[in-house]
Coordinates of C-alpha atoms in Angstrom, one line a residue:
M1 CA -0.1 0.0 0.0
P2 CA 1.4 3.5 -0.9
E3 CA 2.5 5.8 1.9
A4 CA 0.5 8.6 3.0
T5 CA 3.0 11.2 1.9
E6 CA 3.4 9.6 -1.7
I7 CA -0.6 9.8 -2.3
E8 CA -0.6 13.4 -1.1
E9 CA 2.2 14.4 -3.4
I10 CA 0.2 12.7 -6.2
K11 CA -2.6 14.6 -5.4
L12 CA -0.8 17.9 -5.6
E13 CA 0.3 16.8 -9.2
R14 CA -2.7 15.2 -10.3
P15 CA -5.5 17.4 -8.7
H16 CA -8.4 15.4 -10.6
V17 CA -7.5 12.4 -8.5
A18 CA -10.1 12.1 -5.8
E19 CA -11.3 9.9 -3.0
D20 CA -15.2 9.0 -3.1
K21 CA -17.2 6.4 -1.6
P22 CA -18.7 3.2 -3.7
I23 CA -22.2 3.8 -5.1
Q24 CA -25.1 2.0 -6.7
V25 CA -24.6 2.4 -10.3
K26 CA -27.7 2.6 -12.6
W27 CA -27.2 0.8 -15.7
Y28 CA -27.9 3.6 -18.0
R29 CA -25.5 6.1 -16.2
S30 CA -22.7 3.2 -16.1
V31 CA -19.2 3.3 -18.1
F32 CA -20.3 0.0 -19.7
Y33 CA -23.6 1.7 -21.0
N34 CA -21.5 4.7 -22.2
A35 CA -18.9 2.7 -23.8
T36 CA -21.6 0.8 -25.7
V37 CA -23.2 4.0 -27.0
L38 CA -19.8 5.3 -28.1
G39 CA -19.2 1.8 -29.9
L40 CA -22.5 2.1 -31.6
C41 CA -21.8 5.5 -32.9
S42 CA -18.2 4.2 -33.9
F43 CA -20.0 1.4 -35.7
A44 CA -22.4 3.4 -37.6
A45 CA -19.9 6.2 -38.6
P46 CA -16.2 5.4 -38.9
G47 CA -16.9 1.6 -38.6
L48 CA -18.6 1.6 -42.1
W49 CA -16.6 4.1 -43.5
V50 CA -13.5 1.7 -42.8
A51 CA -15.7 -0.9 -44.0
M52 CA -15.9 0.4 -47.3
N53 CA -12.3 1.3 -47.6
S54 CA -11.4 -2.0 -46.5
L55 CA -13.0 -3.5 -49.4
G56 CA -10.5 -1.5 -51.5
A57 CA -11.1 1.8 -53.5
G58 CA -14.4 2.5 -51.3
G59 CA -15.8 -0.7 -53.0
G60 CA -15.0 0.8 -56.4
Q61 CA -12.9 -0.4 -59.3
S62 CA -10.3 2.0 -59.4
P63 CA -8.5 3.4 -56.2
Y64 CA -7.4 6.6 -57.5
L65 CA -10.7 9.0 -57.1
V66 CA -11.4 7.6 -53.8
N67 CA -8.0 7.9 -52.6
T68 CA -7.9 11.4 -53.7
A69 CA -11.3 12.3 -51.7
N70 CA -9.9 10.3 -48.8
A71 CA -7.0 12.7 -48.9
L72 CA -9.3 15.7 -48.7
T73 CA -11.2 14.3 -45.8
F74 CA -8.1 13.7 -43.8
C75 CA -6.8 17.0 -44.4
L76 CA -9.8 18.8 -43.3
M77 CA -9.9 16.3 -40.1
V78 CA -6.5 17.9 -39.2
V79 CA -8.2 21.2 -38.9
S80 CA -11.4 20.1 -37.2
C81 CA -9.3 17.7 -34.7
W82 CA -7.2 20.8 -33.8
L83 CA -10.5 22.9 -33.0
T84 CA -12.2 20.3 -31.3
S85 CA -11.4 21.5 -27.6
G86 CA -12.3 24.9 -28.3
I87 CA -15.7 23.3 -29.7
V88 CA -15.9 21.3 -26.3
R89 CA -16.1 24.4 -24.5
Y90 CA -19.3 25.6 -26.0
I91 CA -21.2 22.6 -26.7
G92 CA -19.6 20.0 -24.5
I93 CA -18.2 16.4 -25.4
K94 CA -21.4 15.1 -25.9
G95 CA -22.5 17.9 -28.3
A96 CA -19.2 17.4 -30.1
L97 CA -19.9 13.7 -30.6
F98 CA -23.2 14.5 -32.0
V99 CA -21.7 16.9 -34.6
G100 CA -19.2 14.7 -35.4
T101 CA -21.7 11.9 -36.6
I102 CA -23.3 14.1 -39.3
G103 CA -20.8 14.0 -42.1
Y104 CA -20.6 10.1 -42.8
A105 CA -23.8 9.5 -44.6
P106 CA -22.9 12.1 -47.3
Y107 CA -19.4 10.6 -47.8
S108 CA -21.1 7.1 -48.5
A109 CA -23.9 8.9 -50.6
G110 CA -21.0 10.2 -52.9
L111 CA -19.8 6.6 -53.3
Y112 CA -23.1 5.3 -54.0
L113 CA -23.8 7.9 -57.0
N114 CA -20.3 7.3 -58.4
N115 CA -20.8 3.4 -58.2
R116 CA -24.3 3.6 -59.8
Y117 CA -24.1 6.6 -61.9
G118 CA -20.6 7.4 -62.5
V119 CA -21.1 10.9 -60.7
E120 CA -17.7 12.3 -59.2
W121 CA -18.5 15.6 -57.7
L122 CA -20.4 14.2 -54.6
V123 CA -17.4 11.9 -53.9
I124 CA -15.4 15.1 -53.4
A125 CA -18.2 17.1 -51.7
G126 CA -19.2 14.2 -49.5
A127 CA -15.3 13.9 -48.6
A128 CA -15.1 17.6 -47.5
I129 CA -18.3 17.5 -45.3
C130 CA -17.0 14.1 -43.9
G131 CA -13.7 15.7 -42.8
I132 CA -15.2 18.7 -41.3
S133 CA -17.4 16.7 -39.0
A134 CA -15.4 13.6 -38.6
G135 CA -12.5 15.5 -37.1
V136 CA -14.7 16.4 -34.1
F137 CA -15.9 13.2 -34.0
W138 CA -12.6 11.3 -33.9
A139 CA -11.3 13.9 -31.2
S140 CA -14.5 13.6 -29.1
E141 CA -14.6 9.9 -29.1
A142 CA -10.9 9.7 -28.2
A143 CA -11.4 11.9 -25.1
I144 CA -14.5 9.9 -24.0
A145 CA -12.8 6.6 -24.4
I146 CA -9.9 7.8 -22.3
A147 CA -11.6 9.7 -19.7
Y148 CA -15.2 7.8 -18.9
P149 CA -13.7 4.3 -17.9
E150 CA -12.0 3.5 -14.4
P151 CA -8.2 3.3 -14.9
H152 CA -8.2 -0.4 -14.0
N153 CA -10.6 -0.9 -16.8
R154 CA -9.4 1.7 -19.5
G155 CA -7.5 -1.0 -21.6
R156 CA -10.4 -3.3 -21.8
M157 CA -13.1 -0.5 -22.4
V158 CA -10.8 1.0 -25.1
A159 CA -10.7 -2.3 -26.9
Y160 CA -14.5 -3.1 -26.1
W161 CA -15.3 0.6 -27.8
L162 CA -13.2 -0.2 -30.6
T163 CA -14.5 -3.7 -31.4
Y164 CA -17.5 -2.0 -32.7
T165 CA -15.5 -0.1 -35.4
R166 CA -14.4 -3.4 -36.5
L167 CA -17.9 -5.0 -36.3
G168 CA -18.7 -2.2 -39.0
Q169 CA -16.0 -3.9 -41.2
I170 CA -17.1 -7.3 -40.3
L171 CA -21.0 -6.4 -41.4
G172 CA -19.7 -4.7 -44.4
G173 CA -17.5 -7.6 -45.4
A174 CA -20.2 -10.1 -44.8
V175 CA -22.8 -8.3 -46.7
N176 CA -20.6 -7.7 -49.7
L177 CA -19.2 -11.2 -49.6
G178 CA -22.9 -12.6 -49.7
L179 CA -23.5 -10.1 -52.7
N180 CA -20.4 -10.8 -54.6
A181 CA -19.6 -14.6 -53.7
D182 CA -19.7 -15.4 -57.5
R183 CA -17.5 -12.4 -58.7
S184 CA -14.1 -13.8 -59.1
Q185 CA -13.0 -11.1 -61.4
A186 CA -12.0 -7.3 -60.8
G187 CA -14.7 -4.8 -60.5
E188 CA -17.1 -2.5 -58.4
V189 CA -19.2 -3.8 -55.5
T190 CA -22.9 -3.9 -56.0
Y191 CA -24.6 -0.5 -55.2
V192 CA -27.0 -2.1 -52.8
V193 CA -24.2 -2.4 -50.2
Y194 CA -23.9 1.4 -50.2
L195 CA -27.7 2.0 -49.5
V196 CA -27.4 -0.2 -46.4
F197 CA -24.4 1.7 -45.3
I198 CA -26.1 5.2 -45.6
G199 CA -29.1 4.0 -43.7
I200 CA -26.9 2.9 -40.7
Q201 CA -24.6 5.7 -40.8
A202 CA -27.7 8.2 -40.4
S203 CA -28.8 6.4 -37.5
G204 CA -25.4 7.1 -35.7
I205 CA -26.8 10.7 -35.4
L206 CA -29.6 9.5 -33.1
V207 CA -27.6 6.9 -31.3
S208 CA -25.1 9.9 -30.1
L209 CA -27.9 11.5 -28.3
F210 CA -28.0 8.7 -25.6
L211 CA -24.6 9.3 -24.5
N212 CA -24.4 10.7 -20.9
R213 CA -22.7 14.0 -20.0
P214 CA -19.6 13.4 -18.1
S215 CA -21.1 14.7 -14.7
H216 CA -23.8 12.0 -15.3
V217 CA -21.8 9.1 -15.5
Q218 CA -21.7 6.8 -12.6
R219 CA -18.3 4.9 -11.5
P220 CA -18.8 2.0 -9.0
N221 CA -16.3 3.6 -6.7
G222 CA -17.9 7.0 -6.9
T223 CA -14.9 9.0 -8.5
P224 CA -16.2 11.6 -11.1
V225 CA -15.6 11.7 -14.7
E226 CA -14.2 15.3 -15.4
L227 CA -14.0 16.1 -19.1
T228 CA -14.5 19.9 -19.5
I229 CA -12.7 22.8 -21.1
V230 CA -12.8 26.2 -19.0
D231 CA -10.4 28.1 -21.3
N232 CA -11.8 30.2 -24.3
P233 CA -11.3 28.7 -27.7
W234 CA -8.3 31.1 -28.6
Q235 CA -6.5 30.1 -25.3
E236 CA -7.3 26.4 -25.9
F237 CA -6.0 26.7 -29.7
K238 CA -2.6 27.9 -28.2
A239 CA -2.7 25.5 -25.4
T240 CA -3.3 22.5 -28.0
T241 CA -0.5 23.9 -30.2
K242 CA 1.9 24.1 -27.4
S243 CA 1.1 20.5 -26.3
F244 CA 1.8 19.2 -29.6
F245 CA 5.7 20.7 -29.4
T246 CA 6.2 19.0 -26.0
K247 CA 8.9 16.0 -26.2
K248 CA 6.5 13.6 -25.0
F249 CA 3.9 14.0 -28.0
L250 CA 6.5 15.2 -30.6
F251 CA 8.6 12.2 -30.3
L252 CA 5.4 10.1 -31.1
V253 CA 4.6 11.7 -34.3
L254 CA 6.6 9.3 -36.7
W255 CA 5.3 6.5 -34.8
L256 CA 1.8 7.7 -34.9
G257 CA 2.6 8.1 -38.9
Q258 CA 4.0 4.5 -39.3
G259 CA 0.8 2.9 -37.7
M260 CA -1.6 5.2 -39.6
Y261 CA -0.2 5.6 -43.0
A262 CA -0.6 2.1 -43.5
E263 CA -4.1 2.3 -43.8
P264 CA -4.3 3.7 -47.4
V265 CA -1.3 1.5 -48.2
V266 CA -3.0 -1.6 -47.2
F267 CA -6.7 -0.8 -48.6
T268 CA -5.0 0.1 -51.9
Y269 CA -2.9 -3.3 -52.0
N270 CA -6.5 -4.9 -51.6
A271 CA -8.1 -2.8 -54.4
L272 CA -5.0 -3.6 -57.0
W273 CA -4.3 -7.2 -56.6
F274 CA -7.6 -9.0 -55.6
S275 CA -10.8 -10.0 -57.1
V276 CA -14.2 -8.4 -55.7
R277 CA -15.0 -11.5 -53.7
A278 CA -11.4 -12.0 -52.5
R279 CA -11.7 -8.3 -51.2
A280 CA -14.7 -8.7 -49.4
L281 CA -13.3 -11.8 -47.9
G282 CA -10.4 -9.8 -46.7
S283 CA -12.3 -7.0 -45.1
F284 CA -14.4 -9.6 -43.4
L285 CA -11.5 -12.0 -42.0
S286 CA -9.1 -9.0 -41.0
A287 CA -11.8 -7.3 -38.9
I288 CA -12.4 -10.5 -37.0
V289 CA -8.8 -11.2 -36.2
S290 CA -8.4 -7.5 -35.4
V291 CA -11.3 -7.7 -32.9
I292 CA -9.8 -10.8 -31.2
C293 CA -6.2 -9.4 -30.7
G294 CA -7.2 -5.8 -29.9
N295 CA -9.1 -7.0 -27.1
L296 CA -6.4 -9.3 -25.9
L297 CA -3.9 -6.3 -26.0
G298 CA -6.5 -4.5 -23.9
L299 CA -6.7 -7.3 -21.4
W300 CA -2.8 -7.3 -21.2
L301 CA -2.5 -3.7 -20.5
D302 CA -5.1 -3.8 -17.8
Q303 CA -3.0 -6.3 -15.8
H304 CA -2.1 -4.0 -12.8
Q305 CA -0.5 -6.7 -10.8
I306 CA 2.2 -6.7 -13.7
S307 CA 4.3 -3.5 -13.5
L308 CA 3.6 -0.8 -16.0
R309 CA 7.0 -0.7 -17.2
K310 CA 6.8 -4.5 -18.2
R311 CA 3.2 -4.2 -19.9
T312 CA 4.3 -1.3 -21.9
R313 CA 7.6 -2.2 -22.9
W314 CA 6.4 -6.0 -23.8
A315 CA 3.2 -4.6 -25.8
F316 CA 5.5 -1.9 -27.7
A317 CA 8.2 -4.6 -28.5
L318 CA 5.8 -7.2 -29.9
I319 CA 4.0 -4.7 -31.8
M320 CA 7.1 -3.3 -33.6
I321 CA 8.7 -6.6 -34.2
L322 CA 5.7 -7.8 -35.8
Q323 CA 5.1 -5.0 -37.9
G324 CA 8.7 -5.1 -39.3
A325 CA 8.1 -8.5 -40.4
W326 CA 5.1 -7.8 -42.2
W327 CA 6.3 -4.9 -44.0
L328 CA 9.2 -6.9 -45.3
W329 CA 6.7 -9.3 -46.5
L330 CA 4.7 -6.7 -48.2
T331 CA 7.8 -5.2 -49.7
I332 CA 8.7 -8.4 -51.3
N333 CA 5.3 -9.1 -52.7
V334 CA 4.7 -5.6 -54.3
T335 CA 7.9 -5.5 -55.9
E336 CA 7.1 -8.8 -57.6
Y337 CA 3.4 -7.9 -58.3
R338 CA 4.7 -4.5 -60.0
Q339 CA 6.4 -6.8 -62.7
T340 CA 3.9 -9.6 -63.0
Q341 CA 0.6 -7.6 -62.7
P342 CA -1.5 -10.6 -61.2
L343 CA -5.1 -10.6 -60.1
F344 CA -5.7 -13.1 -57.2
D345 CA -9.1 -14.8 -56.4
W346 CA -9.2 -17.4 -53.7
T347 CA -8.9 -20.2 -56.0
D348 CA -5.6 -19.2 -57.8
P349 CA -2.1 -20.3 -57.0
G350 CA -0.2 -17.6 -54.7
F351 CA -3.3 -16.5 -53.0
G352 CA -2.3 -17.2 -49.7
R353 CA 0.9 -15.5 -49.8
A354 CA -0.6 -12.4 -51.3
F355 CA -3.7 -12.4 -48.8
G356 CA -1.9 -13.5 -45.4
V357 CA 0.1 -10.2 -45.4
F358 CA -3.2 -8.2 -45.8
V359 CA -4.8 -9.7 -43.1
F360 CA -1.6 -9.4 -40.8
L361 CA -1.1 -5.8 -41.7
M362 CA -4.8 -5.1 -40.9
L363 CA -4.1 -6.5 -37.4
G364 CA -1.1 -4.4 -37.1
F365 CA -2.9 -1.2 -38.0
Q366 CA -5.5 -2.2 -35.0
L367 CA -2.8 -3.1 -32.5
N368 CA -1.1 0.4 -33.2
Y369 CA -4.5 1.9 -33.0
N370 CA -5.2 0.5 -29.5
F371 CA -2.0 1.1 -28.0
S372 CA -2.0 4.6 -29.3
Y373 CA -4.9 5.4 -26.6
F374 CA -2.9 3.8 -23.9
V375 CA 0.2 6.1 -24.5
I376 CA -1.8 9.2 -24.9
D377 CA -3.4 8.1 -21.2
Q378 CA -0.1 8.0 -19.9
I379 CA 1.1 11.3 -21.1
S380 CA -2.0 13.2 -20.0
T381 CA -2.0 14.8 -16.6
G382 CA -5.5 16.0 -16.2
P383 CA -8.8 16.3 -18.0
Q384 CA -8.2 19.4 -20.0
E385 CA -4.7 17.9 -21.2
T386 CA -6.6 14.6 -22.0
I387 CA -9.0 16.6 -24.4
R388 CA -5.9 18.3 -26.0
F389 CA -3.8 15.3 -26.4
A390 CA -6.9 13.3 -27.8
A391 CA -7.6 16.1 -30.4
L392 CA -3.7 16.1 -31.4
L393 CA -3.7 12.3 -31.6
R394 CA -6.4 12.2 -33.8
G395 CA -5.4 15.3 -36.0
T396 CA -2.0 13.8 -36.4
Q397 CA -3.4 10.6 -37.4
S398 CA -5.5 12.3 -39.8
A399 CA -2.6 14.2 -41.0
W400 CA -0.8 11.1 -42.0
Q401 CA -3.5 9.4 -43.3
A402 CA -4.2 12.5 -45.8
V403 CA -0.6 12.1 -46.9
G404 CA -1.2 8.5 -47.3
Y405 CA -4.2 8.7 -49.5
G406 CA -3.0 11.6 -51.5
L407 CA 0.4 9.9 -52.4
N408 CA -1.6 6.7 -53.0
A409 CA -3.7 8.6 -55.6
I410 CA -0.4 8.3 -57.8
P411 CA -0.1 5.1 -59.5
I412 CA 3.5 4.2 -59.0
I413 CA 3.0 5.0 -55.1
A414 CA -0.1 2.8 -55.0
S415 CA 1.5 -0.2 -56.5
V416 CA 5.0 0.0 -54.8
G417 CA 6.1 3.4 -53.4
G418 CA 3.3 3.3 -50.3
P419 CA 5.0 -0.2 -49.0
Y420 CA 8.5 1.1 -49.4
I421 CA 7.7 4.5 -47.6
N422 CA 5.7 2.7 -44.8
F423 CA 8.5 0.5 -44.3
G424 CA 10.9 3.1 -44.1
L425 CA 8.5 5.2 -41.6
W426 CA 8.5 2.1 -39.3
G427 CA 12.4 1.9 -39.2
V428 CA 12.8 5.7 -38.3
S429 CA 9.9 5.5 -35.7
I430 CA 11.4 3.3 -33.2
I431 CA 13.8 5.1 -31.4
P432 CA 11.9 8.5 -30.9
A433 CA 8.8 6.4 -29.7
W434 CA 11.0 4.3 -27.4
L435 CA 12.4 7.5 -25.8
V436 CA 8.6 8.4 -24.6
I437 CA 7.6 5.0 -23.9
K438 CA 10.8 3.8 -21.9
D439 CA 9.9 6.1 -19.1
F440 CA 6.4 4.7 -18.4
G441 CA 6.2 3.0 -14.9
T442 CA 9.8 3.9 -14.3
G443 CA 11.0 5.3 -10.6
E444 CA 8.2 4.9 -8.3
E445 CA 5.4 4.5 -11.1
K446 CA 3.2 7.2 -10.0
D447 CA 0.9 6.5 -12.6
D448 CA -0.1 3.0 -11.1
V449 CA -0.4 4.4 -7.6
V450 CA -2.8 7.1 -9.3
N451 CA -4.8 4.1 -10.8
R452 CA -5.1 2.3 -7.5
I453 CA -6.3 5.4 -5.7
E454 CA -8.8 6.1 -8.3
T455 CA -10.0 2.6 -8.7
R456 CA -10.5 2.0 -5.0
G457 CA -11.8 5.2 -4.2
G458 CA -12.4 5.9 -0.4
E459 CA -10.7 2.6 0.4
I460 CA -7.3 4.4 0.6
R461 CA -6.9 6.8 3.6
K462 CA -4.1 8.6 5.0
G463 CA -2.3 7.2 8.1

């Protein structure tokens, strides 16, 4: 048990840590309920966005128009993510989540019109609308996922929430696989898929209204959820910008890049080298694998009987070693395919080698994604900083995806350059990220002490 002086010192450094008595939690105020609502929003909005793009080219035949549109989306998301903390100041975190769900259905509508009638303008317009709202959604959902759960359940709750995002991909892959199981050639997915997706994405706007405000959330130990902004928007913008240039965040930028740049690279790989039904199968299977392994990672990160130092270092080492092996595999594949120009169906020789690396890299993307929330939680020191770092996390991720989708609209980058760039990013990101992560859990491991105080509430007393 921590000494009283140590606990008091932590309270001075982390004033949001409080001692409260256990309470009887109402199910509709519980952390699990709110994680489920957040998950359903993620399923309806970004989950189905990922589902369409994991089919390759947003389900279209050529990846270049959709990659251009996605680059625009993520460019605008950088700006809206950066401004989210100021938006939260006026409409709260629940209002920010609501606003963030609005832009996804217009994006899907653009893909539908392009798929069925060849209309291109709404692909770009829908991408712009999506970018403006999705940045707010990304930043607010990240802050909610980090701040609402109790510390000892945070890893599992983040994994549970992110499971819903992958459920969107599972649903999309399953629907598309069922509709296109007999299509062993290249081409577009059927337009009926888009109609289903548009309806579900529109429902996400209503689901967001069921989220509790932070002050209404009930934790079993009685500790309150603090997730508010008290400064004016200009002060918040300056504080967010200042936070970006701190060592603990700036050294993570390349690491975030190697994780997020992978999405357009892998989706484009799926679009270029596989038949319609093989693309659908890849979307479906990779999501299932990602859900299982993402939840296992969350379970590992919540094993507080194991030191924070060991949990962090082992997770980081495993993720980076596997990523390196998979990028080497993909680099070898695309170098060969650039020359031979194959199109793989699941009945073709060589399909396993081509397909397996897609599934593994989608898994790697999910593990990086989950782990990034854990890292942001560790470097945050209070509620306002949680919102700022969550906004910076999603803004930085958006910037890397904007670069990725923009470059992958260029044919030579799409076919071979993307994997080469991502392999290089992986290599140069390891040391800077390690300089931040190596300090987690060192010394007296104050973060774990804080977790114990919050978790046990009034059980720990002075003296």
